[in-house]
Amino acid sequence: MIPQAKILAVETLLVDVPTIRPHRLSVATMNHQTLVLVRIETSDGVVGWGEGTTIGGLAYGEESPESIKVNIDTYIAPMLVGQDPSLPAMLMASVNGHIQGNRFAKCAIETALYDNQAKRLGQPLSELFGGRVRDSLPIAWTLASGDTAKDIAEAERALELRRHNIFKLKIGLRSVKDDVAHVATIKRALGDMASVRIDANQAWSVTEALEGMAMLADAGVDMVEQPIIASDKAGLQRLTQANIIPIMADEALHGPRDAFVVASTQAADIFAVKINQSGGLRGAADVAAIARSANISLYGGTMLEGAVGTMASAQLFSTFHDLAWGTELFGPLLLTEEILREPLQYRDFALEIPRRPGLGIDLDEEKLARLRRDR
């Protein structure tokens, strides 16, 4: 009889990595990303990895890298040490029953548990969520320098390398007309070679959004992401029902309950599914199921995670039959340091999803030891 495995240790790492250029959002400008990584080691020698990375400290959401680490180390890890790792859903039910909120922290823990169990079973993580229907995902790139000429050059280079032909522009720091002029110039330069979308990160009022949407539609932009504050779901419904240009909900979706409200009020045409914002892989799968039931299209979103969170998202998104708007799992490409022994494979405008057990990636723990904040 094989002895039951036990969780020996739950470790949380903060890994600070500079970005290749400033990444400007309406809420913050990023010059580095702090990866929040969770390592779960079990008595049978299996190691599972998870990630709970967020954007811009507390400027974007209610969890910061530091709070994620403290809450995992103080409250969640003690609940898991000594437990049976082959029961990730049961363990997460216990965590959810005792811990309120903390969606990013829970996502990191859940991912590490499922990575650990998938490796134990010798299966890709995707097979624990119904099985994949694709081995690669189309990948958008975000243009966020704020400089029109630089953004055009960046996009043309990505097209030349056959890395991206979908581009999302971060706007919201300037007036609506100035932002639209910036976007329209880029769209004219790229023409039919690329899909151009925008993300205002909640920067506009409803009135500004209606004005901007009309101009963006005339400029040939394909979609507008979360133009108004996330809490104004009635405003989002008004924008969607104006039927000017497809509207994508992002920050308005903090898991299945929000997804149900947005879907039932027809307040979006597209859902940006994010594993961290959904509180984990299972929550994100539920968000996608609600969207499918309501005939809302899917887009695989990112919190600009590193390789761990990116591949966790990719493994789940590979199980979605509908991904009409693609994904934006480009986070590792924004970073100046590689934390894997073998980098993720981006080619022909897509990210390839490995079939190896678990997440299918091999972290370079020596590199992490040098990069972690408490080194």
mmCIF file with all atom_site columns, N, CA, C and O in Angstrom, residues 31-70:
data_model
loop_
_atom_site.group_PDB
_atom_site.id
_atom_site.type_symbol
_atom_site.label_atom_id
_atom_site.label_alt_id
_atom_site.label_comp_id
_atom_site.label_asym_id
_atom_site.label_entity_id
_atom_site.label_seq_id
_atom_site.pdbx_PDB_ins_code
_atom_site.Cartn_x
_atom_site.Cartn_y
_atom_site.Cartn_z
_atom_site.occupancy
_atom_site.B_iso_or_equiv
_atom_site.pdbx_formal_charge
_atom_site.auth_seq_id
_atom_site.auth_comp_id
_atom_site.auth_asym_id
_atom_site.auth_atom_id
_atom_site.pdbx_PDB_model_num
ATOM 1   N N  . ASN A 1 31 ? 7.175  50.041 -13.863 1.00 0.00 ? 31 ASN A N  1
ATOM 2   C CA . ASN A 1 31 ? 8.550  49.909 -14.340 1.00 0.00 ? 31 ASN A CA 1
ATOM 3   C C  . ASN A 1 31 ? 9.143  48.558 -13.937 1.00 0.00 ? 31 ASN A C  1
ATOM 4   O O  . ASN A 1 31 ? 10.234 48.210 -14.349 1.00 0.00 ? 31 ASN A O  1
ATOM 5   N N  . HIS A 1 32 ? 8.403  47.840 -13.091 1.00 0.00 ? 32 HIS A N  1
ATOM 6   C CA . HIS A 1 32 ? 8.774  46.484 -12.720 1.00 0.00 ? 32 HIS A CA 1
ATOM 7   C C  . HIS A 1 32 ? 7.503  45.730 -12.338 1.00 0.00 ? 32 HIS A C  1
ATOM 8   O O  . HIS A 1 32 ? 6.449  46.343 -12.122 1.00 0.00 ? 32 HIS A O  1
ATOM 9   N N  . GLN A 1 33 ? 7.596  44.429 -12.280 1.00 0.00 ? 33 GLN A N  1
ATOM 10  C CA . GLN A 1 33 ? 6.488  43.611 -11.827 1.00 0.00 ? 33 GLN A CA 1
ATOM 11  C C  . GLN A 1 33 ? 6.965  42.765 -10.650 1.00 0.00 ? 33 GLN A C  1
ATOM 12  O O  . GLN A 1 33 ? 8.081  42.233 -10.671 1.00 0.00 ? 33 GLN A O  1
ATOM 13  N N  . THR A 1 34 ? 6.128  42.672 -9.626  1.00 0.00 ? 34 THR A N  1
ATOM 14  C CA . THR A 1 34 ? 6.431  41.803 -8.496  1.00 0.00 ? 34 THR A CA 1
ATOM 15  C C  . THR A 1 34 ? 5.630  40.519 -8.651  1.00 0.00 ? 34 THR A C  1
ATOM 16  O O  . THR A 1 34 ? 4.406  40.525 -8.540  1.00 0.00 ? 34 THR A O  1
ATOM 17  N N  . LEU A 1 35 ? 6.335  39.434 -8.955  1.00 0.00 ? 35 LEU A N  1
ATOM 18  C CA . LEU A 1 35 ? 5.694  38.134 -9.057  1.00 0.00 ? 35 LEU A CA 1
ATOM 19  C C  . LEU A 1 35 ? 5.509  37.567 -7.649  1.00 0.00 ? 35 LEU A C  1
ATOM 20  O O  . LEU A 1 35 ? 6.461  37.541 -6.860  1.00 0.00 ? 35 LEU A O  1
ATOM 21  N N  . VAL A 1 36 ? 4.295  37.143 -7.344  1.00 0.00 ? 36 VAL A N  1
ATOM 22  C CA . VAL A 1 36 ? 4.017  36.489 -6.062  1.00 0.00 ? 36 VAL A CA 1
ATOM 23  C C  . VAL A 1 36 ? 3.855  35.001 -6.354  1.00 0.00 ? 36 VAL A C  1
ATOM 24  O O  . VAL A 1 36 ? 2.855  34.571 -6.923  1.00 0.00 ? 36 VAL A O  1
ATOM 25  N N  . LEU A 1 37 ? 4.863  34.225 -6.004  1.00 0.00 ? 37 LEU A N  1
ATOM 26  C CA . LEU A 1 37 ? 4.891  32.799 -6.317  1.00 0.00 ? 37 LEU A CA 1
ATOM 27  C C  . LEU A 1 37 ? 4.693  31.968 -5.055  1.00 0.00 ? 37 LEU A C  1
ATOM 28  O O  . LEU A 1 37 ? 5.213  32.308 -3.995  1.00 0.00 ? 37 LEU A O  1
ATOM 29  N N  . VAL A 1 38 ? 3.941  30.888 -5.197  1.00 0.00 ? 38 VAL A N  1
ATOM 30  C CA . VAL A 1 38 ? 3.718  29.954 -4.098  1.00 0.00 ? 38 VAL A CA 1
ATOM 31  C C  . VAL A 1 38 ? 4.285  28.600 -4.490  1.00 0.00 ? 38 VAL A C  1
ATOM 32  O O  . VAL A 1 38 ? 4.023  28.096 -5.583  1.00 0.00 ? 38 VAL A O  1
ATOM 33  N N  . ARG A 1 39 ? 5.066  28.016 -3.585  1.00 0.00 ? 39 ARG A N  1
ATOM 34  C CA . ARG A 1 39 ? 5.682  26.705 -3.800  1.00 0.00 ? 39 ARG A CA 1
ATOM 35  C C  . ARG A 1 39 ? 5.154  25.740 -2.741  1.00 0.00 ? 39 ARG A C  1
ATOM 36  O O  . ARG A 1 39 ? 5.332  25.974 -1.548  1.00 0.00 ? 39 ARG A O  1
ATOM 37  N N  . ILE A 1 40 ? 4.480  24.680 -3.177  1.00 0.00 ? 40 ILE A N  1
ATOM 38  C CA . ILE A 1 40 ? 3.968  23.668 -2.256  1.00 0.00 ? 40 ILE A CA 1
ATOM 39  C C  . ILE A 1 40 ? 4.741  22.377 -2.464  1.00 0.00 ? 40 ILE A C  1
ATOM 40  O O  . ILE A 1 40 ? 4.734  21.801 -3.558  1.00 0.00 ? 40 ILE A O  1
ATOM 41  N N  . GLU A 1 41 ? 5.421  21.943 -1.411  1.00 0.00 ? 41 GLU A N  1
ATOM 42  C CA . GLU A 1 41 ? 6.215  20.717 -1.462  1.00 0.00 ? 41 GLU A CA 1
ATOM 43  C C  . GLU A 1 41 ? 5.510  19.628 -0.654  1.00 0.00 ? 41 GLU A C  1
ATOM 44  O O  . GLU A 1 41 ? 5.020  19.885 0.451   1.00 0.00 ? 41 GLU A O  1
ATOM 45  N N  . THR A 1 42 ? 5.465  18.415 -1.219  1.00 0.00 ? 42 THR A N  1
ATOM 46  C CA . THR A 1 42 ? 4.784  17.314 -0.542  1.00 0.00 ? 42 THR A CA 1
ATOM 47  C C  . THR A 1 42 ? 5.742  16.168 -0.240  1.00 0.00 ? 42 THR A C  1
ATOM 48  O O  . THR A 1 42 ? 6.837  16.080 -0.815  1.00 0.00 ? 42 THR A O  1
ATOM 49  N N  . SER A 1 43 ? 5.310  15.278 0.653   1.00 0.00 ? 43 SER A N  1
ATOM 50  C CA . SER A 1 43 ? 6.196  14.231 1.172   1.00 0.00 ? 43 SER A CA 1
ATOM 51  C C  . SER A 1 43 ? 6.590  13.196 0.126   1.00 0.00 ? 43 SER A C  1
ATOM 52  O O  . SER A 1 43 ? 7.546  12.443 0.331   1.00 0.00 ? 43 SER A O  1
ATOM 53  N N  . ASP A 1 44 ? 5.878  13.152 -1.003  1.00 0.00 ? 44 ASP A N  1
ATOM 54  C CA . ASP A 1 44 ? 6.243  12.219 -2.072  1.00 0.00 ? 44 ASP A CA 1
ATOM 55  C C  . ASP A 1 44 ? 7.198  12.847 -3.075  1.00 0.00 ? 44 ASP A C  1
ATOM 56  O O  . ASP A 1 44 ? 7.429  12.297 -4.153  1.00 0.00 ? 44 ASP A O  1
ATOM 57  N N  . GLY A 1 45 ? 7.748  14.017 -2.733  1.00 0.00 ? 45 GLY A N  1
ATOM 58  C CA . GLY A 1 45 ? 8.757  14.651 -3.573  1.00 0.00 ? 45 GLY A CA 1
ATOM 59  C C  . GLY A 1 45 ? 8.213  15.528 -4.681  1.00 0.00 ? 45 GLY A C  1
ATOM 60  O O  . GLY A 1 45 ? 8.990  16.036 -5.502  1.00 0.00 ? 45 GLY A O  1
ATOM 61  N N  . VAL A 1 46 ? 6.903  15.737 -4.725  1.00 0.00 ? 46 VAL A N  1
ATOM 62  C CA . VAL A 1 46 ? 6.301  16.565 -5.774  1.00 0.00 ? 46 VAL A CA 1
ATOM 63  C C  . VAL A 1 46 ? 6.278  18.020 -5.319  1.00 0.00 ? 46 VAL A C  1
ATOM 64  O O  . VAL A 1 46 ? 5.998  18.311 -4.146  1.00 0.00 ? 46 VAL A O  1
ATOM 65  N N  . VAL A 1 47 ? 6.573  18.935 -6.246  1.00 0.00 ? 47 VAL A N  1
ATOM 66  C CA . VAL A 1 47 ? 6.515  20.378 -5.968  1.00 0.00 ? 47 VAL A CA 1
ATOM 67  C C  . VAL A 1 47 ? 5.508  21.016 -6.915  1.00 0.00 ? 47 VAL A C  1
ATOM 68  O O  . VAL A 1 47 ? 5.587  20.825 -8.130  1.00 0.00 ? 47 VAL A O  1
ATOM 69  N N  . GLY A 1 48 ? 4.542  21.748 -6.375  1.00 0.00 ? 48 GLY A N  1
ATOM 70  C CA . GLY A 1 48 ? 3.565  22.476 -7.182  1.00 0.00 ? 48 GLY A CA 1
ATOM 71  C C  . GLY A 1 48 ? 3.776  23.966 -7.051  1.00 0.00 ? 48 GLY A C  1
ATOM 72  O O  . GLY A 1 48 ? 4.140  24.465 -5.974  1.00 0.00 ? 48 GLY A O  1
ATOM 73  N N  . TRP A 1 49 ? 3.554  24.688 -8.161  1.00 0.00 ? 49 TRP A N  1
ATOM 74  C CA . TRP A 1 49 ? 3.762  26.128 -8.184  1.00 0.00 ? 49 TRP A CA 1
ATOM 75  C C  . TRP A 1 49 ? 2.461  26.861 -8.515  1.00 0.00 ? 49 TRP A C  1
ATOM 76  O O  . TRP A 1 49 ? 1.663  26.389 -9.322  1.00 0.00 ? 49 TRP A O  1
ATOM 77  N N  . GLY A 1 50 ? 2.277  28.024 -7.891  1.00 0.00 ? 50 GLY A N  1
ATOM 78  C CA . GLY A 1 50 ? 1.149  28.895 -8.198  1.00 0.00 ? 50 GLY A CA 1
ATOM 79  C C  . GLY A 1 50 ? 1.603  30.341 -8.191  1.00 0.00 ? 50 GLY A C  1
ATOM 80  O O  . GLY A 1 50 ? 2.713  30.659 -7.737  1.00 0.00 ? 50 GLY A O  1
ATOM 81  N N  . GLU A 1 51 ? 0.741  31.226 -8.685  1.00 0.00 ? 51 GLU A N  1
ATOM 82  C CA . GLU A 1 51 ? 1.094  32.647 -8.757  1.00 0.00 ? 51 GLU A CA 1
ATOM 83  C C  . GLU A 1 51 ? -0.140 33.496 -8.477  1.00 0.00 ? 51 GLU A C  1
ATOM 84  O O  . GLU A 1 51 ? -1.234 33.198 -8.959  1.00 0.00 ? 51 GLU A O  1
ATOM 85  N N  . GLY A 1 52 ? 0.060  34.572 -7.701  1.00 0.00 ? 52 GLY A N  1
ATOM 86  C CA . GLY A 1 52 ? -1.026 35.486 -7.379  1.00 0.00 ? 52 GLY A CA 1
ATOM 87  C C  . GLY A 1 52 ? -0.664 36.927 -7.655  1.00 0.00 ? 52 GLY A C  1
ATOM 88  O O  . GLY A 1 52 ? -0.918 37.807 -6.840  1.00 0.00 ? 52 GLY A O  1
ATOM 89  N N  . THR A 1 53 ? -0.071 37.172 -8.808  1.00 0.00 ? 53 THR A N  1
ATOM 90  C CA . THR A 1 53 ? 0.473  38.489 -9.137  1.00 0.00 ? 53 THR A CA 1
ATOM 91  C C  . THR A 1 53 ? -0.628 39.491 -9.467  1.00 0.00 ? 53 THR A C  1
ATOM 92  O O  . THR A 1 53 ? -1.594 39.172 -10.156 1.00 0.00 ? 53 THR A O  1
ATOM 93  N N  . THR A 1 54 ? -0.463 40.723 -8.988  1.00 0.00 ? 54 THR A N  1
ATOM 94  C CA . THR A 1 54 ? -1.399 41.801 -9.270  1.00 0.00 ? 54 THR A CA 1
ATOM 95  C C  . THR A 1 54 ? -0.667 42.943 -9.986  1.00 0.00 ? 54 THR A C  1
ATOM 96  O O  . THR A 1 54 ? 0.492  42.790 -10.374 1.00 0.00 ? 54 THR A O  1
ATOM 97  N N  . ILE A 1 55 ? -1.339 44.051 -10.177 1.00 0.00 ? 55 ILE A N  1
ATOM 98  C CA . ILE A 1 55 ? -0.794 45.174 -10.962 1.00 0.00 ? 55 ILE A CA 1
ATOM 99  C C  . ILE A 1 55 ? -0.796 46.445 -10.112 1.00 0.00 ? 55 ILE A C  1
ATOM 100 O O  . ILE A 1 55 ? -1.807 46.768 -9.486  1.00 0.00 ? 55 ILE A O  1
ATOM 101 N N  . GLY A 1 56 ? 0.335  47.153 -10.094 1.00 0.00 ? 56 GLY A N  1
ATOM 102 C CA . GLY A 1 56 ? 0.351  48.500 -9.543  1.00 0.00 ? 56 GLY A CA 1
ATOM 103 C C  . GLY A 1 56 ? 0.089  48.617 -8.056  1.00 0.00 ? 56 GLY A C  1
ATOM 104 O O  . GLY A 1 56 ? -0.498 49.603 -7.600  1.00 0.00 ? 56 GLY A O  1
ATOM 105 N N  . GLY A 1 57 ? 0.518  47.612 -7.272  1.00 0.00 ? 57 GLY A N  1
ATOM 106 C CA . GLY A 1 57 ? 0.297  47.704 -5.825  1.00 0.00 ? 57 GLY A CA 1
ATOM 107 C C  . GLY A 1 57 ? -1.183 47.802 -5.505  1.00 0.00 ? 57 GLY A C  1
ATOM 108 O O  . GLY A 1 57 ? -1.995 47.033 -6.001  1.00 0.00 ? 57 GLY A O  1
ATOM 109 N N  . LEU A 1 58 ? -1.570 48.785 -4.673  1.00 0.00 ? 58 LEU A N  1
ATOM 110 C CA . LEU A 1 58 ? -2.971 48.967 -4.305  1.00 0.00 ? 58 LEU A CA 1
ATOM 111 C C  . LEU A 1 58 ? -3.691 49.955 -5.218  1.00 0.00 ? 58 LEU A C  1
ATOM 112 O O  . LEU A 1 58 ? -4.862 50.267 -4.995  1.00 0.00 ? 58 LEU A O  1
ATOM 113 N N  . ALA A 1 59 ? -3.022 50.425 -6.266  1.00 0.00 ? 59 ALA A N  1
ATOM 114 C CA . ALA A 1 59 ? -3.676 51.342 -7.195  1.00 0.00 ? 59 ALA A CA 1
ATOM 115 C C  . ALA A 1 59 ? -4.726 50.631 -8.037  1.00 0.00 ? 59 ALA A C  1
ATOM 116 O O  . ALA A 1 59 ? -5.689 51.241 -8.482  1.00 0.00 ? 59 ALA A O  1
ATOM 117 N N  . TYR A 1 60 ? -4.560 49.330 -8.238  1.00 0.00 ? 60 TYR A N  1
ATOM 118 C CA . TYR A 1 60 ? -5.464 48.578 -9.103  1.00 0.00 ? 60 TYR A CA 1
ATOM 119 C C  . TYR A 1 60 ? -6.533 47.844 -8.315  1.00 0.00 ? 60 TYR A C  1
ATOM 120 O O  . TYR A 1 60 ? -7.701 47.836 -8.684  1.00 0.00 ? 60 TYR A O  1
ATOM 121 N N  . GLY A 1 61 ? -6.158 47.204 -7.222  1.00 0.00 ? 61 GLY A N  1
ATOM 122 C CA . GLY A 1 61 ? -7.113 46.405 -6.452  1.00 0.00 ? 61 GLY A CA 1
ATOM 123 C C  . GLY A 1 61 ? -6.771 46.411 -4.983  1.00 0.00 ? 61 GLY A C  1
ATOM 124 O O  . GLY A 1 61 ? -5.838 47.083 -4.531  1.00 0.00 ? 61 GLY A O  1
ATOM 125 N N  . GLU A 1 62 ? -7.552 45.622 -4.215  1.00 0.00 ? 62 GLU A N  1
ATOM 126 C CA . GLU A 1 62 ? -7.419 45.665 -2.765  1.00 0.00 ? 62 GLU A CA 1
ATOM 127 C C  . GLU A 1 62 ? -6.333 44.753 -2.216  1.00 0.00 ? 62 GLU A C  1
ATOM 128 O O  . GLU A 1 62 ? -6.092 44.732 -1.007  1.00 0.00 ? 62 GLU A O  1
ATOM 129 N N  . GLU A 1 63 ? -5.669 43.978 -3.076  1.00 0.00 ? 63 GLU A N  1
ATOM 130 C CA . GLU A 1 63 ? -4.563 43.134 -2.629  1.00 0.00 ? 63 GLU A CA 1
ATOM 131 C C  . GLU A 1 63 ? -3.247 43.657 -3.221  1.00 0.00 ? 63 GLU A C  1
ATOM 132 O O  . GLU A 1 63 ? -3.202 44.041 -4.389  1.00 0.00 ? 63 GLU A O  1
ATOM 133 N N  . SER A 1 64 ? -2.209 43.639 -2.407  1.00 0.00 ? 64 SER A N  1
ATOM 134 C CA . SER A 1 64 ? -0.872 44.009 -2.866  1.00 0.00 ? 64 SER A CA 1
ATOM 135 C C  . SER A 1 64 ? 0.010  42.778 -2.780  1.00 0.00 ? 64 SER A C  1
ATOM 136 O O  . SER A 1 64 ? -0.334 41.799 -2.107  1.00 0.00 ? 64 SER A O  1
ATOM 137 N N  . PRO A 1 65 ? 1.175  42.781 -3.435  1.00 0.00 ? 65 PRO A N  1
ATOM 138 C CA . PRO A 1 65 ? 2.081  41.642 -3.299  1.00 0.00 ? 65 PRO A CA 1
ATOM 139 C C  . PRO A 1 65 ? 2.397  41.322 -1.840  1.00 0.00 ? 65 PRO A C  1
ATOM 140 O O  . PRO A 1 65 ? 2.424  40.160 -1.432  1.00 0.00 ? 65 PRO A O  1
ATOM 141 N N  . GLU A 1 66 ? 2.606  42.376 -1.055  1.00 0.00 ? 66 GLU A N  1
ATOM 142 C CA . GLU A 1 66 ? 2.977  42.168 0.341   1.00 0.00 ? 66 GLU A CA 1
ATOM 143 C C  . GLU A 1 66 ? 1.820  41.568 1.143   1.00 0.00 ? 66 GLU A C  1
ATOM 144 O O  . GLU A 1 66 ? 2.019  40.689 1.988   1.00 0.00 ? 66 GLU A O  1
ATOM 145 N N  . SER A 1 67 ? 0.591  42.052 0.901   1.00 0.00 ? 67 SER A N  1
ATOM 146 C CA . SER A 1 67 ? -0.550 41.519 1.650   1.00 0.00 ? 67 SER A CA 1
ATOM 147 C C  . SER A 1 67 ? -0.841 40.078 1.249   1.00 0.00 ? 67 SER A C  1
ATOM 148 O O  . SER A 1 67 ? -1.230 39.256 2.091   1.00 0.00 ? 67 SER A O  1
ATOM 149 N N  . ILE A 1 68 ? -0.649 39.764 -0.022  1.00 0.00 ? 68 ILE A N  1
ATOM 150 C CA . ILE A 1 68 ? -0.860 38.386 -0.474  1.00 0.00 ? 68 ILE A CA 1
ATOM 151 C C  . ILE A 1 68 ? 0.087  37.449 0.271   1.00 0.00 ? 68 ILE A C  1
ATOM 152 O O  . ILE A 1 68 ? -0.322 36.405 0.791   1.00 0.00 ? 68 ILE A O  1
ATOM 153 N N  . LYS A 1 69 ? 1.358  37.834 0.338   1.00 0.00 ? 69 LYS A N  1
ATOM 154 C CA . LYS A 1 69 ? 2.345  36.986 1.024   1.00 0.00 ? 69 LYS A CA 1
ATOM 155 C C  . LYS A 1 69 ? 2.030  36.843 2.511   1.00 0.00 ? 69 LYS A C  1
ATOM 156 O O  . LYS A 1 69 ? 2.037  35.728 3.057   1.00 0.00 ? 69 LYS A O  1
ATOM 157 N N  . VAL A 1 70 ? 1.748  37.953 3.182   1.00 0.00 ? 70 VAL A N  1
ATOM 158 C CA . VAL A 1 70 ? 1.484  37.903 4.622   1.00 0.00 ? 70 VAL A CA 1
ATOM 159 C C  . VAL A 1 70 ? 0.257  37.039 4.918   1.00 0.00 ? 70 VAL A C  1
ATOM 160 O O  . VAL A 1 70 ? 0.263  36.220 5.847   1.00 0.00 ? 70 VAL A O  1
#
